PDB file of C-alpha atoms in Angstrom:
ATOM      1  CA  MET A   2     -39.478  23.858   2.426  1.00 51.00           C
ATOM      2  CA  ALA A   3     -38.554  22.543  -1.024  1.00 52.00           C
ATOM      3  CA  ALA A   4     -36.465  19.401  -1.403  1.00 50.00           C
ATOM      4  CA  LYS A   5     -32.903  20.017  -2.565  1.00 54.00           C
ATOM      5  CA  LYS A   6     -32.403  19.009  -6.189  1.00 62.00           C
ATOM      6  CA  SER A   7     -29.560  16.491  -6.546  1.00 74.00           C
ATOM      7  CA  GLU A   8     -26.806  17.062  -9.070  1.00 86.00           C
ATOM      8  CA  PRO A   9     -26.920  14.931 -12.246  1.00 93.00           C
ATOM      9  CA  VAL A  10     -23.235  13.972 -11.741  1.00 94.00           C
ATOM     10  CA  THR A  11     -21.264  14.001  -8.475  1.00 95.00           C
ATOM     11  CA  ILE A  12     -17.545  13.349  -8.255  1.00 96.00           C
ATOM     12  CA  LYS A  13     -16.626  10.896  -5.509  1.00 96.00           C
ATOM     13  CA  LYS A  14     -13.799  11.320  -3.014  1.00 94.00           C
ATOM     14  CA  ILE A  15     -10.507   9.773  -4.055  1.00 91.00           C
ATOM     15  CA  GLY A  16      -9.221   7.526  -1.267  1.00 90.00           C
ATOM     16  CA  ASN A  17      -5.565   7.564  -0.246  1.00 91.00           C
ATOM     17  CA  LYS A  18      -3.464   4.687  -1.568  1.00 93.00           C
ATOM     18  CA  THR A  19      -0.510   2.588  -0.401  1.00 91.00           C
ATOM     19  CA  VAL A  20       2.120   1.076  -2.702  1.00 91.00           C
ATOM     20  CA  LYS A  21       4.918  -1.443  -2.141  1.00 85.00           C
ATOM     21  CA  GLY A  22       8.501  -0.471  -2.960  1.00 80.00           C
ATOM     22  CA  ASN A  23       8.736   1.506  -6.196  1.00 85.00           C
ATOM     23  CA  ALA A  24       5.315   0.400  -7.451  1.00 90.00           C
ATOM     24  CA  LYS A  25       2.815   2.953  -8.706  1.00 94.00           C
ATOM     25  CA  ALA A  26      -0.854   3.383  -7.833  1.00 94.00           C
ATOM     26  CA  THR A  27      -3.382   3.687 -10.652  1.00 95.00           C
ATOM     27  CA  ILE A  28      -6.044   6.323 -10.201  1.00 96.00           C
ATOM     28  CA  LYS A  29      -9.190   6.740 -12.296  1.00 96.00           C
ATOM     29  CA  PRO A  30     -12.066   9.211 -12.244  1.00 96.00           C
ATOM     30  CA  SER A  31     -14.723   8.178  -9.747  1.00 95.00           C
ATOM     31  CA  TYR A  32     -18.225   9.592 -10.039  1.00 96.00           C
ATOM     32  CA  ALA A  33     -21.916   8.839  -9.575  1.00 95.00           C
ATOM     33  CA  LYS A  34     -24.572   9.794 -12.132  1.00 94.00           C
ATOM     34  CA  ALA A  35     -28.333  10.188 -12.166  1.00 92.00           C
ATOM     35  CA  LYS A  36     -30.570   7.899 -14.248  1.00 91.00           C
ATOM     36  CA  ASN A  37     -30.927   9.703 -17.575  1.00 92.00           C
ATOM     37  CA  VAL A  38     -27.404  11.156 -17.696  1.00 94.00           C
ATOM     38  CA  LYS A  39     -25.016  10.135 -20.492  1.00 95.00           C
ATOM     39  CA  ILE A  40     -21.299  10.482 -19.702  1.00 96.00           C
ATOM     40  CA  LYS A  41     -19.326  11.940 -22.629  1.00 96.00           C
ATOM     41  CA  SER A  42     -15.894  11.861 -20.937  1.00 96.00           C
ATOM     42  CA  ALA A  43     -14.273  11.553 -17.527  1.00 97.00           C
ATOM     43  CA  VAL A  44     -10.634  12.645 -17.227  1.00 97.00           C
ATOM     44  CA  LEU A  45      -7.996  13.466 -14.621  1.00 97.00           C
ATOM     45  CA  THR A  46      -5.344  16.144 -14.437  1.00 97.00           C
ATOM     46  CA  VAL A  47      -2.730  15.264 -11.817  1.00 97.00           C
ATOM     47  CA  THR A  48      -0.120  17.698 -10.471  1.00 97.00           C
ATOM     48  CA  LYS A  49       2.660  17.287  -7.939  1.00 96.00           C
ATOM     49  CA  GLY A  50       3.760  20.707  -6.743  1.00 94.00           C
ATOM     50  CA  LYS A  51       4.052  22.781  -9.922  1.00 95.00           C
ATOM     51  CA  LYS A  52       4.713  19.782 -12.179  1.00 96.00           C
ATOM     52  CA  THR A  53       1.855  18.252 -14.189  1.00 96.00           C
ATOM     53  CA  VAL A  54       2.079  14.451 -14.002  1.00 95.00           C
ATOM     54  CA  ALA A  55      -0.936  13.671 -16.225  1.00 96.00           C
ATOM     55  CA  LYS A  56      -3.222  16.013 -18.176  1.00 97.00           C
ATOM     56  CA  ASN A  57      -6.744  15.057 -19.282  1.00 97.00           C
ATOM     57  CA  LYS A  58      -6.106  11.289 -19.002  1.00 97.00           C
ATOM     58  CA  LYS A  59      -8.612   8.480 -18.360  1.00 97.00           C
ATOM     59  CA  SER A  60      -6.216   7.053 -15.739  1.00 96.00           C
ATOM     60  CA  ALA A  61      -2.829   7.898 -14.246  1.00 96.00           C
ATOM     61  CA  LYS A  62      -0.090   5.928 -12.501  1.00 96.00           C
ATOM     62  CA  VAL A  63       1.521   7.757  -9.578  1.00 96.00           C
ATOM     63  CA  ALA A  64       4.362   6.883  -7.206  1.00 94.00           C
ATOM     64  CA  ALA A  65       4.443   7.648  -3.486  1.00 93.00           C
ATOM     65  CA  GLY A  66       3.839  11.344  -2.778  1.00 95.00           C
ATOM     66  CA  THR A  67       1.127  14.005  -2.460  1.00 96.00           C
ATOM     67  CA  TYR A  68      -0.819  15.117  -5.515  1.00 97.00           C
ATOM     68  CA  LYS A  69      -3.610  17.476  -6.538  1.00 97.00           C
ATOM     69  CA  VAL A  70      -6.111  15.574  -8.681  1.00 97.00           C
ATOM     70  CA  LYS A  71      -8.667  17.458 -10.760  1.00 97.00           C
ATOM     71  CA  THR A  72     -11.468  15.222 -12.016  1.00 97.00           C
ATOM     72  CA  THR A  73     -13.522  16.595 -14.913  1.00 97.00           C
ATOM     73  CA  VAL A  74     -16.694  14.861 -16.109  1.00 97.00           C
ATOM     74  CA  LYS A  75     -18.469  15.971 -19.278  1.00 97.00           C
ATOM     75  CA  TYR A  76     -22.059  14.741 -19.466  1.00 96.00           C
ATOM     76  CA  GLN A  77     -25.288  15.129 -21.410  1.00 96.00           C
ATOM     77  CA  LEU A  78     -28.746  15.519 -19.897  1.00 93.00           C
ATOM     78  CA  LYS A  79     -31.883  16.181 -21.957  1.00 91.00           C
ATOM     79  CA  GLY A  80     -29.772  17.141 -24.982  1.00 91.00           C
ATOM     80  CA  LYS A  81     -27.727  19.709 -23.018  1.00 95.00           C
ATOM     81  CA  THR A  82     -24.007  19.107 -22.471  1.00 95.00           C
ATOM     82  CA  SER A  83     -22.483  20.225 -19.173  1.00 95.00           C
ATOM     83  CA  THR A  84     -19.230  19.776 -17.286  1.00 96.00           C
ATOM     84  CA  VAL A  85     -18.538  19.270 -13.583  1.00 96.00           C
ATOM     85  CA  SER A  86     -15.079  19.224 -12.013  1.00 96.00           C
ATOM     86  CA  LYS A  87     -13.561  18.836  -8.570  1.00 97.00           C
ATOM     87  CA  THR A  88      -9.989  19.147  -7.267  1.00 97.00           C
ATOM     88  CA  GLN A  89      -8.876  16.891  -4.419  1.00 97.00           C
ATOM     89  CA  THR A  90      -5.664  16.013  -2.607  1.00 96.00           C
ATOM     90  CA  LEU A  91      -4.378  12.451  -2.965  1.00 96.00           C
ATOM     91  CA  THR A  92      -1.699  10.936  -0.729  1.00 95.00           C
ATOM     92  CA  VAL A  93       0.108   7.813  -1.928  1.00 94.00           C
ATOM     93  CA  LYS A  94       2.157   6.175   0.851  1.00 93.00           C
ATOM     94  CA  LYS A  95       4.862   3.531   0.713  1.00 91.00           C
ATOM     95  CA  ALA A  96       3.991   0.328   2.565  1.00 87.00           C
ATOM     96  CA  ALA A  97       6.301  -0.552   5.428  1.00 82.00           C
ATOM     97  CA  ALA A  98       8.945  -3.051   4.406  1.00 80.00           C
ATOM     98  CA  LYS A  99       8.457  -6.563   5.734  1.00 81.00           C
ATOM     99  CA  ARG A 100      11.041  -7.238   8.445  1.00 85.00           C
ATOM    100  CA  SER A 101      10.157 -10.808   9.417  1.00 87.00           C
ATOM    101  CA  VAL A 102       8.387 -13.943   8.225  1.00 88.00           C
ATOM    102  CA  LYS A 103       6.505 -16.354  10.504  1.00 89.00           C
ATOM    103  CA  MET A 104       7.480 -19.987   9.934  1.00 87.00           C
ATOM    104  CA  SER A 105       5.615 -23.243  10.542  1.00 80.00           C
ATOM    105  CA  GLY A 106       8.511 -24.836  12.433  1.00 68.00           C
ATOM    106  CA  LYS A 107       8.734 -27.772   9.979  1.00 81.00           C
ATOM    107  CA  SER A 108      11.678 -26.492   7.936  1.00 87.00           C
ATOM    108  CA  TYR A 109      15.284 -25.761   8.865  1.00 90.00           C
ATOM    109  CA  SER A 110      15.664 -23.007   6.255  1.00 91.00           C
ATOM    110  CA  CYS A 111      14.428 -19.438   5.995  1.00 92.00           C
ATOM    111  CA  PRO A 112      13.210 -17.698   2.824  1.00 91.00           C
ATOM    112  CA  SER A 113      15.878 -15.834   0.857  1.00 89.00           C
ATOM    113  CA  GLY A 114      16.303 -12.307   2.148  1.00 91.00           C
ATOM    114  CA  PHE A 115      15.484 -13.393   5.737  1.00 94.00           C
ATOM    115  CA  PRO A 116      18.671 -15.193   6.909  1.00 95.00           C
ATOM    116  CA  VAL A 117      18.366 -14.637  10.684  1.00 95.00           C
ATOM    117  CA  LYS A 118      16.572 -17.511  12.458  1.00 94.00           C
ATOM    118  CA  GLY A 119      14.537 -16.792  15.578  1.00 92.00           C
ATOM    119  CA  ASN A 120      13.023 -19.332  17.945  1.00 89.00           C
ATOM    120  CA  ARG A 121      11.709 -19.657  21.473  1.00 82.00           C
ATOM    121  CA  THR A 122      13.426 -22.302  23.516  1.00 76.00           C
ATOM    122  CA  GLY A 123      12.415 -24.398  26.502  1.00 67.00           C
ATOM    123  CA  SER A 124       9.519 -22.901  28.386  1.00 62.00           C
ATOM    124  CA  LYS A 125       9.141 -20.213  25.670  1.00 60.00           C
ATOM    125  CA  ASN A 126      10.721 -17.707  28.045  1.00 73.00           C
ATOM    126  CA  GLU A 127      13.930 -17.434  26.036  1.00 84.00           C
ATOM    127  CA  TRP A 128      13.736 -15.896  22.593  1.00 90.00           C
ATOM    128  CA  LYS A 129      16.995 -16.379  20.699  1.00 92.00           C
ATOM    129  CA  TYR A 130      18.149 -15.565  17.218  1.00 94.00           C
ATOM    130  CA  HIS A 131      20.818 -17.417  15.273  1.00 94.00           C
ATOM    131  CA  VAL A 132      23.027 -16.157  12.453  1.00 95.00           C
ATOM    132  CA  ARG A 133      24.842 -18.093   9.705  1.00 93.00           C
ATOM    133  CA  GLY A 134      28.054 -19.602  11.018  1.00 93.00           C
ATOM    134  CA  GLY A 135      26.706 -19.867  14.569  1.00 92.00           C
ATOM    135  CA  ALA A 136      26.968 -23.186  16.440  1.00 91.00           C
ATOM    136  CA  TYR A 137      23.207 -23.875  16.358  1.00 90.00           C
ATOM    137  CA  TYR A 138      22.232 -22.200  13.067  1.00 93.00           C
ATOM    138  CA  GLU A 139      22.012 -25.359  10.932  1.00 93.00           C
ATOM    139  CA  ARG A 140      20.051 -27.376  13.505  1.00 90.00           C
ATOM    140  CA  THR A 141      17.569 -24.609  14.422  1.00 90.00           C
ATOM    141  CA  LYS A 142      14.019 -24.862  13.118  1.00 90.00           C
ATOM    142  CA  PRO A 143      13.020 -21.189  12.990  1.00 92.00           C
ATOM    143  CA  GLU A 144       9.669 -19.975  14.228  1.00 90.00           C
ATOM    144  CA  GLU A 145      10.374 -16.580  12.697  1.00 92.00           C
ATOM    145  CA  CYS A 146      12.971 -15.397  10.164  1.00 94.00           C
ATOM    146  CA  PHE A 147      14.334 -11.853  10.080  1.00 94.00           C
ATOM    147  CA  LYS A 148      16.067  -9.615   7.547  1.00 93.00           C
ATOM    148  CA  THR A 149      18.619  -8.355  10.083  1.00 94.00           C
ATOM    149  CA  THR A 150      19.768  -8.996  13.645  1.00 94.00           C
ATOM    150  CA  ALA A 151      18.455  -5.517  14.509  1.00 94.00           C
ATOM    151  CA  ASP A 152      14.977  -6.602  13.373  1.00 92.00           C
ATOM    152  CA  ALA A 153      15.242  -9.697  15.589  1.00 93.00           C
ATOM    153  CA  ARG A 154      16.273  -7.582  18.592  1.00 93.00           C
ATOM    154  CA  LYS A 155      13.358  -5.163  17.983  1.00 91.00           C
ATOM    155  CA  ALA A 156      11.014  -8.174  18.072  1.00 89.00           C
ATOM    156  CA  GLY A 157      12.352  -9.167  21.510  1.00 90.00           C
ATOM    157  CA  TYR A 158      14.952 -11.800  20.607  1.00 92.00           C
ATOM    158  CA  ARG A 159      18.497 -11.941  21.978  1.00 92.00           C
ATOM    159  CA  ALA A 160      21.593 -13.292  20.285  1.00 92.00           C
ATOM    160  CA  SER A 161      22.501 -16.944  20.778  1.00 89.00           C
ATOM    161  CA  LYS A 162      25.559 -17.264  22.991  1.00 85.00           C
ATOM    162  CA  ARG A 163      27.251 -19.571  20.452  1.00 82.00           C
TER     163      ARG A 163
END
């Protein structure tokens, strides 16, 4: 049985990406080439549904969503120019928003955007959260700070009684 001849250029799988907020992910052609192969060009054509996002570009920036990515590589081997292309699906996901921040317990303040203070009192059996204006808010050293009271409750904390 004869050994299978490997392709001079193979296009690699594009991995799914995750972005924060409204950030965009940059995608580039990814390929592997044999020893004596000279790459002439490597470009992407990116479509989302029926809309073309990027056509024959060296790289593309894409927001969260699902895309069809066609990678085309033009190469030269032994004086002969050839082209190889592959279409793949790319999924760009939005990262989950941060809902809490762990604190060292040395400071009395929380980072901006995380105004709800959470701490474990006594034998660590009681997990309480404190909001601005509460009786113990200013004197509480938070172990965790939350964006909202709902986030604190989801993490297992209960409201301070005062």
